[in-house]
Short mmCIF file of C-alpha atoms and ligand atoms in Angstrom, two decimals:
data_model
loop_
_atom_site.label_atom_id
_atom_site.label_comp_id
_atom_site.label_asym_id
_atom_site.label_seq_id
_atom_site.Cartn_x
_atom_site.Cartn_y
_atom_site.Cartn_z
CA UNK B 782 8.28 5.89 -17.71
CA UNK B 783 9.25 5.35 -21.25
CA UNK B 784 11.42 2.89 -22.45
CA UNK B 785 10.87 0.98 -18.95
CA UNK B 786 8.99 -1.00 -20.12
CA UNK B 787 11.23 -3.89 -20.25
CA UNK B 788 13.11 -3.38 -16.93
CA UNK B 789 13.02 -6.08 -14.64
CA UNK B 790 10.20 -5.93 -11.46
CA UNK B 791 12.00 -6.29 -8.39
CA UNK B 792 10.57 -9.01 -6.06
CA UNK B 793 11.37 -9.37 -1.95
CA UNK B 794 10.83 -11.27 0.74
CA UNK B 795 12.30 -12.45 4.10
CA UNK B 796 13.86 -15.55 2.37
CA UNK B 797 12.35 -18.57 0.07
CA UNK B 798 9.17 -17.94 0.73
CA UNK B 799 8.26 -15.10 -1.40
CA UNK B 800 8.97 -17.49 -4.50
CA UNK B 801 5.72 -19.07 -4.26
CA UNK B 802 4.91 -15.36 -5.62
CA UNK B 803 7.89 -14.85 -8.29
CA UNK B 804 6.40 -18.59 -9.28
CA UNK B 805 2.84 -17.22 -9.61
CA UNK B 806 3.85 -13.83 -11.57
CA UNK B 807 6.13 -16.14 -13.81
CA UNK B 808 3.13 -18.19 -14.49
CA UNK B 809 0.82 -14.92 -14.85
CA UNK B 810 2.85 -12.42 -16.66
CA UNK B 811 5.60 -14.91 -18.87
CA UNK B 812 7.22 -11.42 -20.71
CA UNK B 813 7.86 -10.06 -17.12
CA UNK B 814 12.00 -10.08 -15.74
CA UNK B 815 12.73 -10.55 -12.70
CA UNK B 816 15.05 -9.18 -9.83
CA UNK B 817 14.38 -11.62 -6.96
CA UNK B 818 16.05 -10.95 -3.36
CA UNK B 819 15.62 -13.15 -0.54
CA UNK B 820 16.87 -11.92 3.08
CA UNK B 821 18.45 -14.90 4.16
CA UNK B 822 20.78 -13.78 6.65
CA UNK B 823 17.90 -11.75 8.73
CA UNK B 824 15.17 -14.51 8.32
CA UNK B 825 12.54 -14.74 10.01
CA UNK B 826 10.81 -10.92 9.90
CA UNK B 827 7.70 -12.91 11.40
CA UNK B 828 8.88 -12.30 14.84
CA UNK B 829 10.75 -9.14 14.72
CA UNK B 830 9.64 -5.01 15.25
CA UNK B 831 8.22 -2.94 12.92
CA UNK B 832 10.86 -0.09 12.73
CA UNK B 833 13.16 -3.11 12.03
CA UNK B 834 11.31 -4.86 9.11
CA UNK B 835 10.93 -1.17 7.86
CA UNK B 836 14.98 -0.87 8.33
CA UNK B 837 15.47 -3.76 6.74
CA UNK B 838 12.93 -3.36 3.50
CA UNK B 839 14.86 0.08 2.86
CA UNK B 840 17.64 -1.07 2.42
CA UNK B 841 16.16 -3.76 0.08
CA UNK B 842 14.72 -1.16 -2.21
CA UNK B 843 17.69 0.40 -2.32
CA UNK B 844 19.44 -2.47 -3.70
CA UNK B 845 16.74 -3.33 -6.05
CA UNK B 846 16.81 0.30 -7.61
CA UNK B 847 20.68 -0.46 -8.50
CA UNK B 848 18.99 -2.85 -10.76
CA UNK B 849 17.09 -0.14 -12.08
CA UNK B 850 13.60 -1.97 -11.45
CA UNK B 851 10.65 -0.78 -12.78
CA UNK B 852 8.46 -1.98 -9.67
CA UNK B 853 8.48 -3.40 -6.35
CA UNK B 854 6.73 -6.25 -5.27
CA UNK B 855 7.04 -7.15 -1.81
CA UNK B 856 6.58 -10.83 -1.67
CA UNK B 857 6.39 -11.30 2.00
CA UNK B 858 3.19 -10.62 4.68
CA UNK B 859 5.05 -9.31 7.36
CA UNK B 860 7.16 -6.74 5.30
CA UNK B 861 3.87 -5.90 3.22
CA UNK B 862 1.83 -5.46 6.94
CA UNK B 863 4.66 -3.38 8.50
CA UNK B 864 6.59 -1.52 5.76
CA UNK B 865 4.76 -1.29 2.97
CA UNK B 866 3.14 1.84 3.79
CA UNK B 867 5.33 4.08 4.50
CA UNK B 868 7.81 2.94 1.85
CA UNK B 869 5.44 3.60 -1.22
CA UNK B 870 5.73 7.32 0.09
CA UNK B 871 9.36 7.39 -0.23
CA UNK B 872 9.74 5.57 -4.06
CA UNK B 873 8.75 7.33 -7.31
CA UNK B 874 8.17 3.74 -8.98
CA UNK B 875 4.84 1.76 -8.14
CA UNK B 876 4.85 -1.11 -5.13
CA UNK B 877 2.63 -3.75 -4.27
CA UNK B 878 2.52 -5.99 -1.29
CA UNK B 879 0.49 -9.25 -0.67
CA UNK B 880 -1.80 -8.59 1.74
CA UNK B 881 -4.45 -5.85 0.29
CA UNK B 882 -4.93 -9.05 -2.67
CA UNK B 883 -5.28 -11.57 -0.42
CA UNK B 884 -7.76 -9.71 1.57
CA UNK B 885 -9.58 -8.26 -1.63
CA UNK B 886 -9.84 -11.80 -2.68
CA UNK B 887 -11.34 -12.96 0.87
CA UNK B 888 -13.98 -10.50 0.89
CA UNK B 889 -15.26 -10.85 -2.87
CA UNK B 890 -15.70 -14.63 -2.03
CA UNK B 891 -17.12 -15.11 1.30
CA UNK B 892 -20.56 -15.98 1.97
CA UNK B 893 -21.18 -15.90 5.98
CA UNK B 894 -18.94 -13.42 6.16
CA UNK B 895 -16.40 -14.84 8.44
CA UNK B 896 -13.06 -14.91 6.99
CA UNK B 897 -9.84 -16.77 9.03
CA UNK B 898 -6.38 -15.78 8.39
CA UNK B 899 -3.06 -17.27 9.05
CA UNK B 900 0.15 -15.81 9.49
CA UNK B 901 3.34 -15.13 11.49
CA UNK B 902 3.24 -13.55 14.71
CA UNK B 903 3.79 -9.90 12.90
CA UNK B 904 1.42 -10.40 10.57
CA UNK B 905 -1.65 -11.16 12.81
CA UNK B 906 -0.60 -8.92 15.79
CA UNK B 907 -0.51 -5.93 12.58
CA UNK B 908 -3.91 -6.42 12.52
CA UNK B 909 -3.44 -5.04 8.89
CA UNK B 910 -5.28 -7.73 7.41
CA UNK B 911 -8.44 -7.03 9.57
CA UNK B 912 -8.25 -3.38 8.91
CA UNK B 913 -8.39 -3.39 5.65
CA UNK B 914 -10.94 -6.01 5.60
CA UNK B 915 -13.05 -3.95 7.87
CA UNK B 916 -12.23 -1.14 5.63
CA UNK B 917 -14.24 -2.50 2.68
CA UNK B 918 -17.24 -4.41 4.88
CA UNK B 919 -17.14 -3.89 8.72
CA UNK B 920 -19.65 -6.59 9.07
CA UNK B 921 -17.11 -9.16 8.60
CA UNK B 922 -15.86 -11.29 11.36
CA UNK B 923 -12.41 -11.88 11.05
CA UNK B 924 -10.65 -14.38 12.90
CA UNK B 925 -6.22 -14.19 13.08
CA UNK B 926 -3.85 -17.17 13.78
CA UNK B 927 -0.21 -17.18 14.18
CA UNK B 928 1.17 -20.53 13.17
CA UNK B 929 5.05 -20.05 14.05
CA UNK B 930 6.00 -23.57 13.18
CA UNK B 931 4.43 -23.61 9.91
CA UNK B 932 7.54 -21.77 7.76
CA UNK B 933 10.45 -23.50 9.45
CA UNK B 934 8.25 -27.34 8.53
CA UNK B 935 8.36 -25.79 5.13
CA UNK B 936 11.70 -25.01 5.12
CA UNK B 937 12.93 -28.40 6.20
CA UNK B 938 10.45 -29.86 2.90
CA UNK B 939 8.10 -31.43 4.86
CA UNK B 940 5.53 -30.84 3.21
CA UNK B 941 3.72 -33.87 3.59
CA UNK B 942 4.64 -35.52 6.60
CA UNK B 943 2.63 -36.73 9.35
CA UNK B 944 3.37 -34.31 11.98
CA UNK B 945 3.00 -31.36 9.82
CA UNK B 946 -0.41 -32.81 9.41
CA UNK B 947 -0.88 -32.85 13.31
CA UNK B 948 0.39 -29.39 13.55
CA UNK B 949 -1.63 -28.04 11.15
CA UNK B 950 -4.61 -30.02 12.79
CA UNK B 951 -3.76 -28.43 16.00
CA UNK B 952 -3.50 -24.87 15.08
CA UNK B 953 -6.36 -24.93 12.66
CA UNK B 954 -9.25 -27.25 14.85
CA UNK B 955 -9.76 -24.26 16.24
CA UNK B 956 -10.19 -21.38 13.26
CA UNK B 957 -12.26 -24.46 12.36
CA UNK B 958 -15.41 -24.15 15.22
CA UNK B 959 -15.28 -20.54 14.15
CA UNK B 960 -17.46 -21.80 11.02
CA UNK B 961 -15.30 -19.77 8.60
CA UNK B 962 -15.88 -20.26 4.89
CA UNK B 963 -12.44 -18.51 3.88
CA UNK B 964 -9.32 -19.14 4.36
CA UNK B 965 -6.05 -16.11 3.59
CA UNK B 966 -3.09 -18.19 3.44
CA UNK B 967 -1.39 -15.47 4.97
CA UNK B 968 2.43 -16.53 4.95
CA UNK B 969 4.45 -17.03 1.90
CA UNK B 970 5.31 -20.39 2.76
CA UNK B 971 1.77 -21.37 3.75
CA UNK B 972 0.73 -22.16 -0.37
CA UNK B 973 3.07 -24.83 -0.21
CA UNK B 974 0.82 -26.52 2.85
CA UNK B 975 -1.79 -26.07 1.12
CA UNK B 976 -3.36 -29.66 0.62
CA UNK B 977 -2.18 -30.33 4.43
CA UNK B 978 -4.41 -27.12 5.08
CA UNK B 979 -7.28 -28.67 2.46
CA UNK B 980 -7.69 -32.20 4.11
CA UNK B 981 -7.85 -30.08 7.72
CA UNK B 982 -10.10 -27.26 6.77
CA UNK B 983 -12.06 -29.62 4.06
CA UNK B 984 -13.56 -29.02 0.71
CA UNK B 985 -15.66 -25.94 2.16
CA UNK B 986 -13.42 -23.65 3.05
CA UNK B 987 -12.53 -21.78 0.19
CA UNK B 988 -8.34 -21.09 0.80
CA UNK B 989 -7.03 -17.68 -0.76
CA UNK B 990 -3.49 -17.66 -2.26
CA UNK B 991 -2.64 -14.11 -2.13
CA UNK B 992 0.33 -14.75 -4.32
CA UNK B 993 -1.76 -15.84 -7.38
CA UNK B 994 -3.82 -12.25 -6.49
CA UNK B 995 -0.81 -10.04 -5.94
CA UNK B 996 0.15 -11.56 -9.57
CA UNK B 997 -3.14 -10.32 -11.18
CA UNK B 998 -2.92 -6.63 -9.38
CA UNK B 999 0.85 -6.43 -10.54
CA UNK B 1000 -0.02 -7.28 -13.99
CA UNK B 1001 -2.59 -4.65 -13.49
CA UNK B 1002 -0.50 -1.92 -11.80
CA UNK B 1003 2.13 -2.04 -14.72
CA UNK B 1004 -0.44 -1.98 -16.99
CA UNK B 1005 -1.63 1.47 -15.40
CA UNK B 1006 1.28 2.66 -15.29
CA UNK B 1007 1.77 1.58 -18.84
CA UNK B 1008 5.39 0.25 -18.15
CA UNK B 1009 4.01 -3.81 -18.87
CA UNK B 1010 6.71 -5.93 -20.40
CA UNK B 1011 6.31 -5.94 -24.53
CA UNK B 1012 4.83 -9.10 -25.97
CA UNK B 1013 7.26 -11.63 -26.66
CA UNK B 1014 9.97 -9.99 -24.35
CA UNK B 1015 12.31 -13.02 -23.46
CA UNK B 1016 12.53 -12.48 -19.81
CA UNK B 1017 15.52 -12.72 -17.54
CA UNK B 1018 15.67 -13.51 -13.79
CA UNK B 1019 18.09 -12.70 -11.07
CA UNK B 1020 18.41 -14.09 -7.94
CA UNK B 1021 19.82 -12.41 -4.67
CA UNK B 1022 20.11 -13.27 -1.01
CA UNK B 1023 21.94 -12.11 1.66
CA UNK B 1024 23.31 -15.62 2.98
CA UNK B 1025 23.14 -19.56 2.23
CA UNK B 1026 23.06 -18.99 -1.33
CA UNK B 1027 23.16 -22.86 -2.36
CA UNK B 1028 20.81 -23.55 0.29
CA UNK B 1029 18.53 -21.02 -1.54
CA UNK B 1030 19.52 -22.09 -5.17
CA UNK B 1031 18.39 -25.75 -4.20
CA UNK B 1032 15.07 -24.77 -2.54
CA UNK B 1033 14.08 -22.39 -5.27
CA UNK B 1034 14.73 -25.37 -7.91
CA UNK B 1035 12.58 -27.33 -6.09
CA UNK B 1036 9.67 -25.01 -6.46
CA UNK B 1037 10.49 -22.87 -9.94
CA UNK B 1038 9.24 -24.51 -13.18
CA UNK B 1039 12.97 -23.38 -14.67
CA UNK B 1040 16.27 -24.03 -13.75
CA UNK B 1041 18.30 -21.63 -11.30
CA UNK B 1042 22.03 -21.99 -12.20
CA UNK B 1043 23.11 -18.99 -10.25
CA UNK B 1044 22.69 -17.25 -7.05
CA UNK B 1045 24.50 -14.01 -6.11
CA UNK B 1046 25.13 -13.40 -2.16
CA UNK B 1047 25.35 -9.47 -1.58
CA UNK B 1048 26.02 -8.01 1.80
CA UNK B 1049 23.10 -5.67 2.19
CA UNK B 1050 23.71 -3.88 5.29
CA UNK B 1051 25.64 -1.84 2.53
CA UNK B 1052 22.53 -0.19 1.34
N1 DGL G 1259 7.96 -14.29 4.42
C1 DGL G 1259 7.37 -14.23 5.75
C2 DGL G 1259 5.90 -13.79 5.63
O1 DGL G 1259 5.28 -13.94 4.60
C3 DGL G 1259 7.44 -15.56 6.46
C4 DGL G 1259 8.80 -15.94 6.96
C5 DGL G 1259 9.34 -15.01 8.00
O2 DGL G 1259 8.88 -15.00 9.16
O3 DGL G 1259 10.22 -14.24 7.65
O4 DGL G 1259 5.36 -13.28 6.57
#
C-alpha cells in the first residue's frame, strides 16, 4: 500500500445523510481527502431489498475505485446492515460501515444493559445491530424502532419544528417505558435530531452517534493498514451524486464547516 497514503477515502451513502459522517471524519482526521458519493437518484435504501442495496453499493465501489480510493467507508445503516458483508470479501482495500461502531459504542457504555436503537425499516428488520450486540454480551436486551418519517423531516430542514417534536415523541414514548439507558442513533440523518431526540429521551439516556465512532475506527483502520494521510497533507474533497446535484450542494453547505462550490452528477448505473 505504499505511496497510498495520500489517496482520498471514499465515503457513501443513500444521499445527504451520510455527511453527518464525512463531517465527523473531517473533524477527526483534518489530513484525510475525501471522495464523497451520495445516491440521490435511488434514495431511500431504508425501504428497499437486500440483493438491491447490495446491487446498488457495487456499483458504488466501483465508481469510487476510479478515484483510486484508498478505503471505503460506507456512511449509511442500511447499506452497512445489508451489503457490507459480503462486499469487504470482494475489495482488496479496507471498508468500514457504521453500524459495528455504533453498536461497540452502545455496549461499552450501558449500565442496565438495555440498549434502544433507531433506524429505517431495513436497518431494524436486519436485525444486524442486535446480532452483533448479542455477539459481544447476549445478556443485553435490545430494543429496534423504525422511524420512517424521521429522514424525509430532515430532509425538508425541520429540524426544530413542532411536529417533528411530536413525531419524535410518538415514536420514542414508547422505546422510552422500555427503561433503556442507550440510545444508537441508527440513521444517518438521525444526529441532526438529536436535541429533538435529547428533550424526548432526557438527560439519561446516553445517545450514540455512530458517525463520530465510525470516524475513530477509520482513523484506526488506516492506521493499521499504515496507509493514514501524512501530517500536514492539505486535503481535497469531492462530491458525487447521482441526481439533484444543487439540491445536494445546498444541503451539504448547510451542514459542512467548508464551503462546497461544486457537485458532479454521474450516471451510475454505468458501473
Ligand atoms: N442513509 C440511510 C441510513 O442510514 C437513511 C436514508 C435512506 O433510507 O436511504 O439508513
Amino acid at each position: 500500500m505504499n505511496g497510498m497514503n495520500n489517496a482520498p477515502v471514499g465515503v457513501f451513502d443513500s444521499g445527504v445523510g451520510g455527511l453527518t459522517v464525512a463531517r465527523e471524519i473531517n473533524r477527526q482526521l483534518p489530513n484525510e481527502s475525501i471522495i464523497y458519493f451520495g445516491d440521490t437518484a435511488r434514495v431511500p435504501y431504508g425501504s428497499k431489498s437486500k440483493d438491491t442495496i447490495i446491487r446498488y453499493s457495487r456499483q458504488i465501489v466501483r465508481f469510487l475505485q476510479t478515484k483510486n480510493v484508498k478505503a471505503i467507508v460506507v456512511a449509511c445503516n442500511t447499506a452497512s446492515a445489508f451489503a457490507l458483508d459480503t462486499i469487504e470479501k470482494e475489495l482488496d482495500i479496507p471498508m468500514i460501515g457504521v453500524v459495528k461502531p455504533g453498536a461497540k459504542s452502545a455496549i461499552d457504555h450501558t449500565k442496565n444493559k438495555r440498549i434502544g436503537i433507531i433506524g429505517t425499516e431495513g436497518t431494524i428488520k436486519s436485525e444486524l445491530y442486535t446480532e452483533y450486540i448479542h455477539g459481544i454480551d447476549p445478556e443485553i436486551t435490545v430494543i429496534g424502532k423504525a422511524c420512517p418519517l424521521f429522514c424525509p423531516l430532515v430532509e425538508e430542514g425541520m429540524l426544530h419544528d413542532s411536529v417533528t417534536y411530536e413525531i419524535t415523541r410518538r415514536y420514542l414514548d414508547e422505546l422510552k417505558e422500555q427503561n433503556i439507558d442507550s440510545l444508537i442513533l441508527g440513521c444517518t440523518h438521525y444526529p441532526l435530531l438529536r436535541s429533538t431526540i435529547r428533550d424526548v429521551m432526557g438527560e439519561g439516556v446516553n445517545l450514540v452517534n455512530p458517525a463520530y465512532e465510525t470516524a475513530i475506527g477509520l482513523g484506526e483502520m488506516l492506521k493499521q493498514n499504515g496507509i493514514s494521510a501524512d501530517i500536514g497533507a492539505r486535503p481535497d474533497y469531492e462530491f458525487y451524486v447521482s441526481d439533484a446535484a444543487d439540491k445536494f450542494k445546498s444541503f451539504a453547505n448547510s451542514i459542512m464547516p467548508f464551503e462546497i462550490d461544486e457537485t458532479n452528477r454521474i450516471n451510475i448505473e454505468e458501473f
